[in-house]
CSV table of C-alpha atoms in Angstrom, one decimal:
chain,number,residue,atom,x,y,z
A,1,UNK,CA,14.0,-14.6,-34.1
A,2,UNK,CA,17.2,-14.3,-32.2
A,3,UNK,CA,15.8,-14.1,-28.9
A,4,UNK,CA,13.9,-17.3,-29.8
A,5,UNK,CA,16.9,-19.3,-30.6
A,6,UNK,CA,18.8,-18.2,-27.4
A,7,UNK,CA,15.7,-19.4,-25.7
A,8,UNK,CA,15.2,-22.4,-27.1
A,9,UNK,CA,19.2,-23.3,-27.1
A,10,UNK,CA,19.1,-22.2,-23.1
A,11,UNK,CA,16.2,-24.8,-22.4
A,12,UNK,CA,17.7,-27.4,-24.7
A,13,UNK,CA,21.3,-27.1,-23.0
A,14,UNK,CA,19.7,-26.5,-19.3
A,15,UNK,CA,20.2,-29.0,-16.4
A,16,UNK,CA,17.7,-31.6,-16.3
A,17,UNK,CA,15.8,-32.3,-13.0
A,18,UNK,CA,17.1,-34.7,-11.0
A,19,UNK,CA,13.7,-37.2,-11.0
A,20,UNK,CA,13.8,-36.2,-15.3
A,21,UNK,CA,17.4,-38.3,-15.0
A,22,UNK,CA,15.8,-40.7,-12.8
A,23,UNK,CA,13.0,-41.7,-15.3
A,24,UNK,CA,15.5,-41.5,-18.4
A,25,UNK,CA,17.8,-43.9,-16.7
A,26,UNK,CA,15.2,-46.5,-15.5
A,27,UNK,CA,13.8,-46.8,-19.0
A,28,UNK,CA,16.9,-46.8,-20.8
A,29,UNK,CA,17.9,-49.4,-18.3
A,30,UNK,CA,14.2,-51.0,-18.3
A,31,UNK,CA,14.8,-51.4,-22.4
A,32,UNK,CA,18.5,-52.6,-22.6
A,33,UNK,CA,17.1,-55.5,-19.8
A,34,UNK,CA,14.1,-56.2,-22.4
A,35,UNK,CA,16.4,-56.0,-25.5
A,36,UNK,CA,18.5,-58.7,-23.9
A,37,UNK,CA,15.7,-60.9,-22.7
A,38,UNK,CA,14.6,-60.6,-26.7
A,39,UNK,CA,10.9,-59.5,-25.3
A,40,UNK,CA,9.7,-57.3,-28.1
A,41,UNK,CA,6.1,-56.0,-28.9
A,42,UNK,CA,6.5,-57.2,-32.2
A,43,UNK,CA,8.2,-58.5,-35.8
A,44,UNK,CA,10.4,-55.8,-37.4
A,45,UNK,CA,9.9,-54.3,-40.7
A,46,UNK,CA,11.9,-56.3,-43.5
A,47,UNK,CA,14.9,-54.7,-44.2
A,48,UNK,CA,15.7,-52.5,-41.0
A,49,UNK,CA,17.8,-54.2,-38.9
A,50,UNK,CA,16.7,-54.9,-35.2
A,51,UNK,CA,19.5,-53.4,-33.1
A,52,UNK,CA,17.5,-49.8,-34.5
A,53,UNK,CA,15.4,-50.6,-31.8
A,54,UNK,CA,18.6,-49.5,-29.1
A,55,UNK,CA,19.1,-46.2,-31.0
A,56,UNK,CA,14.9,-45.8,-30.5
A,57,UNK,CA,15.3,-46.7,-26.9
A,58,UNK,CA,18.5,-44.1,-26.4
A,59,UNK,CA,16.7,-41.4,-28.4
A,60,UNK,CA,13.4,-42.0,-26.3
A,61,UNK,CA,15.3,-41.8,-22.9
A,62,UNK,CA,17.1,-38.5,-23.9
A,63,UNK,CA,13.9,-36.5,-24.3
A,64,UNK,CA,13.0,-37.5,-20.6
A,65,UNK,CA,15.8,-35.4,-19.7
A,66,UNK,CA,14.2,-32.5,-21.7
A,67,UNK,CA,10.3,-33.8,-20.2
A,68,UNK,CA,10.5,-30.1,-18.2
A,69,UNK,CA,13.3,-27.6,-20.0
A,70,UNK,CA,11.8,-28.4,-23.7
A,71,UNK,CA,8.9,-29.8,-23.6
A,72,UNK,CA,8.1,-28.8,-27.6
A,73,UNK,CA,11.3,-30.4,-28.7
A,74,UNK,CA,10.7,-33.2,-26.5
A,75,UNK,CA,7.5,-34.3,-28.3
A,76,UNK,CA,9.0,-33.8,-31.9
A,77,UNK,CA,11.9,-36.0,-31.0
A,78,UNK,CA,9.7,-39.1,-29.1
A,79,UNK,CA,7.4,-39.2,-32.0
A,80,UNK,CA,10.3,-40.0,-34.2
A,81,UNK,CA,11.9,-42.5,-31.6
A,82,UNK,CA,8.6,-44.3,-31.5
A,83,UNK,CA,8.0,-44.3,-35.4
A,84,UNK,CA,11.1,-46.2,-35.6
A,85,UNK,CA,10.9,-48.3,-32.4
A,86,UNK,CA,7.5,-49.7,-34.1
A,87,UNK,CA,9.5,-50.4,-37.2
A,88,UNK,CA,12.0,-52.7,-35.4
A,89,UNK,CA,9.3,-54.8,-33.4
A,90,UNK,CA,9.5,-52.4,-30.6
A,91,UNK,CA,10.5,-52.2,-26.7
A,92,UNK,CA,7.5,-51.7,-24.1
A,93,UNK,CA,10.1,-49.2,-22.4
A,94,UNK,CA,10.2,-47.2,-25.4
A,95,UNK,CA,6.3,-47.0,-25.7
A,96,UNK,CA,6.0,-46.3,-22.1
A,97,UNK,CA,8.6,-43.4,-21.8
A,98,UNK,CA,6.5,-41.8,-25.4
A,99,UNK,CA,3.5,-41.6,-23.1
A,100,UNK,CA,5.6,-39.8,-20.3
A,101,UNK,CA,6.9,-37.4,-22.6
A,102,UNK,CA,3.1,-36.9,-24.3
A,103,UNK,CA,2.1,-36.2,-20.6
A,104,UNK,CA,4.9,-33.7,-19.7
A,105,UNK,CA,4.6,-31.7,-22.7
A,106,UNK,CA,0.5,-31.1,-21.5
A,107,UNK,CA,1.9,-30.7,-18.1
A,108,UNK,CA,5.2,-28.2,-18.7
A,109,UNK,CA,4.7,-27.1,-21.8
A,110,UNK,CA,3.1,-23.4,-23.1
A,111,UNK,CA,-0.5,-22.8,-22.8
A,112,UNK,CA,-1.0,-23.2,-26.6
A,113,UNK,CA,0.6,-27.0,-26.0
A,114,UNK,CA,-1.7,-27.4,-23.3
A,115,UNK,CA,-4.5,-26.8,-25.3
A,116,UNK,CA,-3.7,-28.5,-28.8
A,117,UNK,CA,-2.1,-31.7,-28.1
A,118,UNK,CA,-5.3,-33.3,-26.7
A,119,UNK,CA,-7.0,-32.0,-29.7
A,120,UNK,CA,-4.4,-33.5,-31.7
A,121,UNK,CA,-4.6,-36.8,-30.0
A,122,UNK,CA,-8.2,-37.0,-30.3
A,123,UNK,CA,-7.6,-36.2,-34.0
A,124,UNK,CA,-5.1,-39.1,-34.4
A,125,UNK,CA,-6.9,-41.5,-32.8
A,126,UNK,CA,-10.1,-41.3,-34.7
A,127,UNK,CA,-7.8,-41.0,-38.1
A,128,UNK,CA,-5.7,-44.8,-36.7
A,129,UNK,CA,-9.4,-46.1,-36.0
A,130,UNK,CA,-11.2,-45.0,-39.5
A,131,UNK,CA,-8.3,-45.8,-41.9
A,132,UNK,CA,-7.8,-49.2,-40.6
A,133,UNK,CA,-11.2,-50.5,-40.7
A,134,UNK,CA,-12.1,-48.6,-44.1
A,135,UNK,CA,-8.2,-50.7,-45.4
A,136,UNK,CA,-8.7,-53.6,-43.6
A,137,UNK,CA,-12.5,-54.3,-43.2
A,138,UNK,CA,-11.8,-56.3,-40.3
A,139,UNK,CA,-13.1,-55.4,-36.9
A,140,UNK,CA,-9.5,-55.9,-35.3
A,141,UNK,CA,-8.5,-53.1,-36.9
A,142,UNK,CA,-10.1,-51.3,-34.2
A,143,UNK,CA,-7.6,-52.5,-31.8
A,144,UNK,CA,-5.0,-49.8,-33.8
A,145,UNK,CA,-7.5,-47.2,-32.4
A,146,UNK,CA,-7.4,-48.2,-29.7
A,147,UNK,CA,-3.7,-48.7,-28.4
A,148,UNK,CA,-3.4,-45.2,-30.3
A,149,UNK,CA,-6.2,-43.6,-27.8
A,150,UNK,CA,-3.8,-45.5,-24.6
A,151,UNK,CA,-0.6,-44.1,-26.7
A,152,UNK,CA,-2.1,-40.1,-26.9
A,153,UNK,CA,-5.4,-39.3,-25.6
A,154,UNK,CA,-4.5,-40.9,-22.0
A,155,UNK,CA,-1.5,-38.7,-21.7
A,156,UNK,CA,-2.3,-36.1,-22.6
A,157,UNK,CA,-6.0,-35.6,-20.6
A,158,UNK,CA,-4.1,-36.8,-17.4
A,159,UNK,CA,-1.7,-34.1,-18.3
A,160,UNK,CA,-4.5,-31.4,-18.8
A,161,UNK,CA,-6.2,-32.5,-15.4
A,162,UNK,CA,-3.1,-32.4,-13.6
A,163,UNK,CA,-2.4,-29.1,-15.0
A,164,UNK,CA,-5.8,-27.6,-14.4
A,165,UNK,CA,-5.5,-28.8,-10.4
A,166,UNK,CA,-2.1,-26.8,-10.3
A,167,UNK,CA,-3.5,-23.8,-12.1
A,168,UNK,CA,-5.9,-23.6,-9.7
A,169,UNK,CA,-3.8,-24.5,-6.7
A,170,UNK,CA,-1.6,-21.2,-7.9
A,171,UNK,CA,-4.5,-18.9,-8.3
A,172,UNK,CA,-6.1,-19.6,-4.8
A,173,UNK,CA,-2.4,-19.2,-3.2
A,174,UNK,CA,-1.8,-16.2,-4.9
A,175,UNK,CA,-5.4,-15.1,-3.9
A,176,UNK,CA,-4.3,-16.1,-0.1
A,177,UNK,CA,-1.3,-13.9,-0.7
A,178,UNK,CA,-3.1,-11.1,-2.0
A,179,UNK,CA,-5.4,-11.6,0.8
A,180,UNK,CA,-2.7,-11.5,3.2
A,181,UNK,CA,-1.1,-8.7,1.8
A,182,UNK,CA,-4.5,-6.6,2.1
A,183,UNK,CA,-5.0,-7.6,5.5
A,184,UNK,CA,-1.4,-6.4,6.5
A,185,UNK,CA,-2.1,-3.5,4.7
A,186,UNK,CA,-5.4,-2.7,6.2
A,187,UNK,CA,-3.7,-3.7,10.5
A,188,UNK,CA,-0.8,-1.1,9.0
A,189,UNK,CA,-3.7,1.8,8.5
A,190,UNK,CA,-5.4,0.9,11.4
A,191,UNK,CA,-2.5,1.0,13.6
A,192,UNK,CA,-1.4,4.3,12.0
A,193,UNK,CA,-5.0,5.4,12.7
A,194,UNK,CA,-5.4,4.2,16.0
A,195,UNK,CA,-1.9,6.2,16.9
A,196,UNK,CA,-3.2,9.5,15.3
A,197,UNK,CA,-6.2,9.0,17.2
A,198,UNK,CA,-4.4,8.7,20.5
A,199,UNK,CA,-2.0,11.7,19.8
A,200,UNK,CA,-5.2,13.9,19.1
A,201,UNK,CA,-6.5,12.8,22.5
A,202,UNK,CA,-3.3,13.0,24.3
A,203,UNK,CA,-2.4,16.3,22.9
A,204,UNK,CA,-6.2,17.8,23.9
A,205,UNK,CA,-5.9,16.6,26.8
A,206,UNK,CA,-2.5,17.6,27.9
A,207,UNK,CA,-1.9,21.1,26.3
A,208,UNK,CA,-4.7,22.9,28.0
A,209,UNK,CA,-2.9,22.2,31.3
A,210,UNK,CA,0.2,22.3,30.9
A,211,UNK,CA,0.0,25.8,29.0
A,212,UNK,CA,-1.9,27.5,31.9
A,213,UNK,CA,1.0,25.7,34.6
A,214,UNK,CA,3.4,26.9,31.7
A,215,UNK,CA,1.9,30.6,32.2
A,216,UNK,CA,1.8,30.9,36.1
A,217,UNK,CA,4.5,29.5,36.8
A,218,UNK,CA,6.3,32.0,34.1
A,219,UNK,CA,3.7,35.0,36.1
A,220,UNK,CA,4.8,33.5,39.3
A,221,UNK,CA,8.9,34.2,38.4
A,222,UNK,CA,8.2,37.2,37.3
A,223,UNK,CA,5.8,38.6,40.0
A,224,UNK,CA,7.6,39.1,43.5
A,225,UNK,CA,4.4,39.1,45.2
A,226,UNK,CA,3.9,36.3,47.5
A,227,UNK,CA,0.0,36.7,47.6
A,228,UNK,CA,0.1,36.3,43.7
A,229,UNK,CA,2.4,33.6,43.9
A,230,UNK,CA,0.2,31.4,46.1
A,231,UNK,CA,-2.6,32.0,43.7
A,232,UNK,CA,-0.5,31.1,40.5
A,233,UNK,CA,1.0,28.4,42.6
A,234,UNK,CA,-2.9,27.1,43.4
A,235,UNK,CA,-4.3,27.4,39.6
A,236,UNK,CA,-0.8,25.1,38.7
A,237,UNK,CA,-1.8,23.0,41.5
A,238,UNK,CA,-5.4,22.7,40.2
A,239,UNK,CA,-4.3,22.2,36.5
A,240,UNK,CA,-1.6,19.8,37.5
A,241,UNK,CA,-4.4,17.7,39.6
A,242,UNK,CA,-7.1,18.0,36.3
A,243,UNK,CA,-4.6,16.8,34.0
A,244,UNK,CA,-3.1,13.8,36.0
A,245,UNK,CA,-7.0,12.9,36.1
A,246,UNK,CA,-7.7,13.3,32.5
A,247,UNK,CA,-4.4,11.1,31.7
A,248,UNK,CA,-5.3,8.4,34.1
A,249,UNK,CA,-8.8,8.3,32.7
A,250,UNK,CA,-7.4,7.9,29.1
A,251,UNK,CA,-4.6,5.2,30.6
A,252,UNK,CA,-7.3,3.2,32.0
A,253,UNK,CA,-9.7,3.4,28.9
A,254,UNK,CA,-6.3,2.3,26.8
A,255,UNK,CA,-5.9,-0.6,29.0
A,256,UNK,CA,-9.7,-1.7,29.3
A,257,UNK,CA,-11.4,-1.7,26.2
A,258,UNK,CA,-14.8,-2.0,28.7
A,259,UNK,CA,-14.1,1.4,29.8
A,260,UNK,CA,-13.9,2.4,33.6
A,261,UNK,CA,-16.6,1.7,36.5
A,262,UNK,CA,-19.7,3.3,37.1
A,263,UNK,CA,-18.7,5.5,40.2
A,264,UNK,CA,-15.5,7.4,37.9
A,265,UNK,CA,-16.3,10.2,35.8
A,266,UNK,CA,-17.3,9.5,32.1
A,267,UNK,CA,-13.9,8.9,30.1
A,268,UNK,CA,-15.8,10.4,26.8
A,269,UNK,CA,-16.5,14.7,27.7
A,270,UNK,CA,-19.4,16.0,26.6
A,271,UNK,CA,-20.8,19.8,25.8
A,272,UNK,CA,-22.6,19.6,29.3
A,273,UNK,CA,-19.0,20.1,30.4
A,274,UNK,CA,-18.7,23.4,28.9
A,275,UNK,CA,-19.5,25.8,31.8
A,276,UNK,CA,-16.6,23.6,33.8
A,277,UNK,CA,-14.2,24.4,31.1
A,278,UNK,CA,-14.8,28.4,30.9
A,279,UNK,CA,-14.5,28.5,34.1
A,280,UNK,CA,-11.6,26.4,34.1
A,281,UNK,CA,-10.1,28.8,31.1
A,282,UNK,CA,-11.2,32.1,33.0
A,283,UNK,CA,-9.2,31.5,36.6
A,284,UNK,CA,-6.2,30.6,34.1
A,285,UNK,CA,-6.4,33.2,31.6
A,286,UNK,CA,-7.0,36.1,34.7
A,287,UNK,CA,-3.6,36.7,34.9
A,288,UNK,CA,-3.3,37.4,31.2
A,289,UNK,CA,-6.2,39.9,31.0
A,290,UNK,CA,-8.8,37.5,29.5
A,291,UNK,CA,-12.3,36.9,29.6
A,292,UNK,CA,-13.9,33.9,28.3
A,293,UNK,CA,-18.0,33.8,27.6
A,294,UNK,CA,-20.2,30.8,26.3
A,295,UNK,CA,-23.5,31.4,24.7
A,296,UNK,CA,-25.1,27.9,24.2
A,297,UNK,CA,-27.8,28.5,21.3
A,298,UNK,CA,-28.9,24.9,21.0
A,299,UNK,CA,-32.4,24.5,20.7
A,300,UNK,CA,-33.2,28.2,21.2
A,301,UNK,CA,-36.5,27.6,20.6
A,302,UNK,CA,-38.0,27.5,23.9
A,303,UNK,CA,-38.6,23.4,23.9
A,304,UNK,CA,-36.4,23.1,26.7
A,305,UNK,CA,-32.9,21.5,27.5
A,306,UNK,CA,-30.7,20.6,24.0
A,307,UNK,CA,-31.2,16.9,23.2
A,308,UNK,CA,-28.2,14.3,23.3
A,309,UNK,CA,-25.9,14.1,20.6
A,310,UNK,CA,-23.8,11.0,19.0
A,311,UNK,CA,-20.8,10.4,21.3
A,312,UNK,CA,-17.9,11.0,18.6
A,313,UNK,CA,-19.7,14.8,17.5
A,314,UNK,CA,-20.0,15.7,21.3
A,315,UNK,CA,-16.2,14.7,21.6
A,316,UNK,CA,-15.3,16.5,18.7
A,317,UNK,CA,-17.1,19.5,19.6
A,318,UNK,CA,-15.6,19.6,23.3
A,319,UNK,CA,-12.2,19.3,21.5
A,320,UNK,CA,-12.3,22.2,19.5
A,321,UNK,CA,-14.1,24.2,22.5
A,322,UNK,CA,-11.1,22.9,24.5
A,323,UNK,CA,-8.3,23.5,21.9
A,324,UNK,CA,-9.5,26.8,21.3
A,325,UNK,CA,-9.2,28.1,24.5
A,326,UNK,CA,-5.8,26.6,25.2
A,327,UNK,CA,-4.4,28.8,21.7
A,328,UNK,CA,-6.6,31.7,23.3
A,329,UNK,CA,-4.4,31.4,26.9
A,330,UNK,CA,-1.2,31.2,24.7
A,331,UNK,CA,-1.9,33.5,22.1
A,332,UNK,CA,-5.0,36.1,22.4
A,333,UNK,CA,-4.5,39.7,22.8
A,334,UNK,CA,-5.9,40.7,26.4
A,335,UNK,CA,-10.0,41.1,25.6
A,336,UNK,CA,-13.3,38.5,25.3
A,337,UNK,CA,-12.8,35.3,24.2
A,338,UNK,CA,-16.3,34.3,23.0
A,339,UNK,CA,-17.7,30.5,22.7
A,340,UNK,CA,-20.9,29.7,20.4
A,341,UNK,CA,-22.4,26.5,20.5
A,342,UNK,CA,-25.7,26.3,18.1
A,343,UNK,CA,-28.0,23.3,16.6
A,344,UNK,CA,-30.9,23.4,15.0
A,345,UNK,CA,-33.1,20.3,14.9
A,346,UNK,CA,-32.1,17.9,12.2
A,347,UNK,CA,-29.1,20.4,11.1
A,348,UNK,CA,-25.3,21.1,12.0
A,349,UNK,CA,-23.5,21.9,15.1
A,350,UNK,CA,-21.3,25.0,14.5
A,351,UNK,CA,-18.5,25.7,17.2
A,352,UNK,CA,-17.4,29.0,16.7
A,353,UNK,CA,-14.8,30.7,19.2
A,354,UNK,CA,-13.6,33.9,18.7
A,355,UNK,CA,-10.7,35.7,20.8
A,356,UNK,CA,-8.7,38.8,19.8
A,357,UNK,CA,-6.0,38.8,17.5
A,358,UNK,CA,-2.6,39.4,19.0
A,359,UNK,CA,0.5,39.9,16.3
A,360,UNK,CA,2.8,38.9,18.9
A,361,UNK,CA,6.5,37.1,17.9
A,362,UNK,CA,5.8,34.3,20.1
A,363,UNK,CA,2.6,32.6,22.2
A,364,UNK,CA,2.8,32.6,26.4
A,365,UNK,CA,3.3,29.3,26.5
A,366,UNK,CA,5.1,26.7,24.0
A,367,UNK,CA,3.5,24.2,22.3
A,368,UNK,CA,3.6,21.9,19.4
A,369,UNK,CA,2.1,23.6,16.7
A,370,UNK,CA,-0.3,20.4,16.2
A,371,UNK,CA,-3.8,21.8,17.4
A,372,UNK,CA,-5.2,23.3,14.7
A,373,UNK,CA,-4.0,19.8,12.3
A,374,UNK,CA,-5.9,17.9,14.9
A,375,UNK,CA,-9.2,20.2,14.9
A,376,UNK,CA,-9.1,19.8,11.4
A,377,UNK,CA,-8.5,15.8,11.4
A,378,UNK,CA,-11.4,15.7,14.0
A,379,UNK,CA,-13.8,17.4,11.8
A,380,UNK,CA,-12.5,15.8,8.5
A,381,UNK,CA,-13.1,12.3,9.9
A,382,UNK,CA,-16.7,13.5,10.8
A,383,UNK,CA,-17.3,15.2,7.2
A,384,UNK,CA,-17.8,18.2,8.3
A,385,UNK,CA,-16.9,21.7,7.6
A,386,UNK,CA,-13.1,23.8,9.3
A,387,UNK,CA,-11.7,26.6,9.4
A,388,UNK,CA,-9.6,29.2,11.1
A,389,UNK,CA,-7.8,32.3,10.6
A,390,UNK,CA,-7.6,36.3,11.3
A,391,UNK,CA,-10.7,38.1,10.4
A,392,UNK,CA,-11.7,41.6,11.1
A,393,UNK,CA,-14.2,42.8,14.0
A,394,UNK,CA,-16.1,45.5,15.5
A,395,UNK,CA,-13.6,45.5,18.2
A,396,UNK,CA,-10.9,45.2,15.7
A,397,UNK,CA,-9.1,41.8,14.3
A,398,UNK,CA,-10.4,38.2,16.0
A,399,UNK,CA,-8.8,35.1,15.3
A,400,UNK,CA,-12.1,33.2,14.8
A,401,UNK,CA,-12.2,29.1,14.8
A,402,UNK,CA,-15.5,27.5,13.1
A,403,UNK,CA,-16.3,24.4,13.1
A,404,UNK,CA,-19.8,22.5,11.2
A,405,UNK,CA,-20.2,18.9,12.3
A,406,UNK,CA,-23.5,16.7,10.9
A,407,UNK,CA,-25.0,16.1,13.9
A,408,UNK,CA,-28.4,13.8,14.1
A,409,UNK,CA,-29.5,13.7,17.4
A,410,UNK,CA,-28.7,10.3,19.1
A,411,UNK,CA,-32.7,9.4,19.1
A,412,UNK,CA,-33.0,10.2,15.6
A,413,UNK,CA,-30.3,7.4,14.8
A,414,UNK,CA,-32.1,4.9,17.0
């Protein structure tokens, strides 16, 4: 209860918008200017003097400055101010500013206002139409109905139809904000994406070169053999060539959406670049006592060459192949590094690389410690199936990267 007090005492004793003093001082000024012309609605009540109509008029004209802040209180105090402004012959100002307050109090008042006072003014109405006619039995009597209808029921339905328009003029901004907000929301994630994206490409296709320059040129300091420098000096030249292709094939697909023209190699790799890659990975891993295999199983079936795949699996797949060999140069122990590529019709493509296991305190080569996160986003965004880790062999402990990645065949999706 004491929180409703303080509430009600703060709207009562807030500041009154400026058109609220506006309309409060054109009627009061509206009724004085009446008063003193002596145009009055009617004859006053015997006994109650006439100048009761000013105290009416200065009553009515307070509650428009309490139209917005107290609506409630408002509409008790008009209600009295008109009772007694019809007792003293009445002021059309008065009247007038009674239907303003009737409106507001639809228009700024609670919900529970909103929805009662029309009710109430219908109620009214009918009540100053049926008593008057069942007194009087005089069809004039209607005319009490009806100036009480023009007195309530106008009011307040202009006040529920303005109220309903804003209502819903809020609820579709808000819905535009809420839109808004979504659609930042959504650019925000797709920008955060789009940037993983890139670094997954940027790192794949940077780190296998720069670790085999980062080994021979490391060889070719500590070797002083000329003949063996001019061959680690050619495989950094050869790397260093390769990558500044692979970047300005990703630069230009970055800058044209419409990819690059038809006489440039394919921006996208595919598994048909495989045996170019091993033998990329075996003249850089010579030095390090590595030997690099690839047994391509697709299709063993004997129905000839391994159909086409979806472009983002054959990506992901020549990602891994590519990733896994880089962490082979940097950190295998001197053996096989084997590369398993099978598909069965209608079933997953499993990568599977396997290189031995080498507890050494650091790799070759340095590197960011991101390629086995960005295997595993590749595959994750596919839904398929990762993982990697030390596991024991017949040649003693691999490091062993699997990978299972749905892949229909790109006719099959047609």
């Amino acid at each position: 209860m004491t929180v409703t007090t303080k509430g009600s005492f703060a709207a009562l004793t807030a500041r009154p918008h400026r058109d609220d003093v506006r309309i409060a001082v054109c009627g009061l000024l509206g009724g004085l200017l009446l008063w003193a012309l002596g145009l009055r609605n009617g004859v006053p009540v015997p006994g109650i003097p006439d100048r009761f109509a000013l105290v009416a008029l200065v009553v009515m004209s307070g509650t428009e400055l309490l139209r917005r802040t107290a609506p409630r209180t408002a509409l008790v105090l008009a209600g009295g101010a008109l009772a007694l402004d019809l007792c003293t012959g009445g002021l059309i100002a008065t009247i007038v500013m009674f239907t303003d307050v009737v409106y507001a109090a639809v228009l700024y008042g609670s919900p529970a206002m909103a929805r009662r006072i029309p009710i109430a003014s219908e109620v009214i109405t009918v009540l100053a139409t049926l008593v008057p006619v069942a007194l009087l039995r005089n069809p004039q009597a209607l005319l009490f109905g009806v100036g009480t209808g023009v007195l309530t029921i106008a009011p307040a339905w202009t006040g529920a139809i303005i109220r309903q328009h804003r209502d819903a003029a809020q609820a579709a901004r808000l819905r535009a904000e809420q839109t808004a907000l979504l659609a930042e929301m959504d650019r925000t994630q797709a920008v955060a994406g789009e940037r993983a994206r890139m670094a997954r490409e940027l790192h794949d296709l940077v780190a296998n070169h720069l670790s085999a320059i980062a080994i021979h040129s490391t060889a070719a300091q500590a070797i002083d053999d000329p003949a063996a420098t001019r061959e680690a000096l050619g495989v950094i030249r050869e790397n260093s060539v390769q990558g500044l292709a692979e970047m300005r094939r990703l630069i230009g697909l970055l800058r044209d959406s419409a990819g690059t023209s038809g006489d440039e190699p394919a921006a996208t790799p595919t598994l048909g670049g495989l045996d170019a890659l091993i033998a990329q990975a075996r003249t850089n891993g010579a030095t390090s006592g590595l030997t690099f295999t690839l047994d391509d199983a697709r299709h063993g079936d004997g129905e000839g060459a391994a159909a086409k795949l979806v472009a983002p699996v054959e990506l992901a797949a020549y990602r891994i192949v590519q990733e896994s060999l880089t962490n082979a140069l940097k950190h295998a122990a001197p053996g096989e590094v084997r590369v398993r590529i099978a598909h069965e019709r209608g079933g997953a493509l499993t990568v599977t690389v396997s290189s031995p296991y080498a507890d050494r305190p650091g790799p070759r080569a340095p590197g960011s410690g991101a390629g086995l996160v960005g295997m595993r986003e590749r595959i994750a965004l596919l839904g398929g199936a990762f993982e990697a880790g030390p596991e024991s062999g017949t040649g003693g402990r691999i490091w062993r990267v699997r990978a299972a990645l749905p892949a229909p065949e790109e006719e099959e999706r047609r």
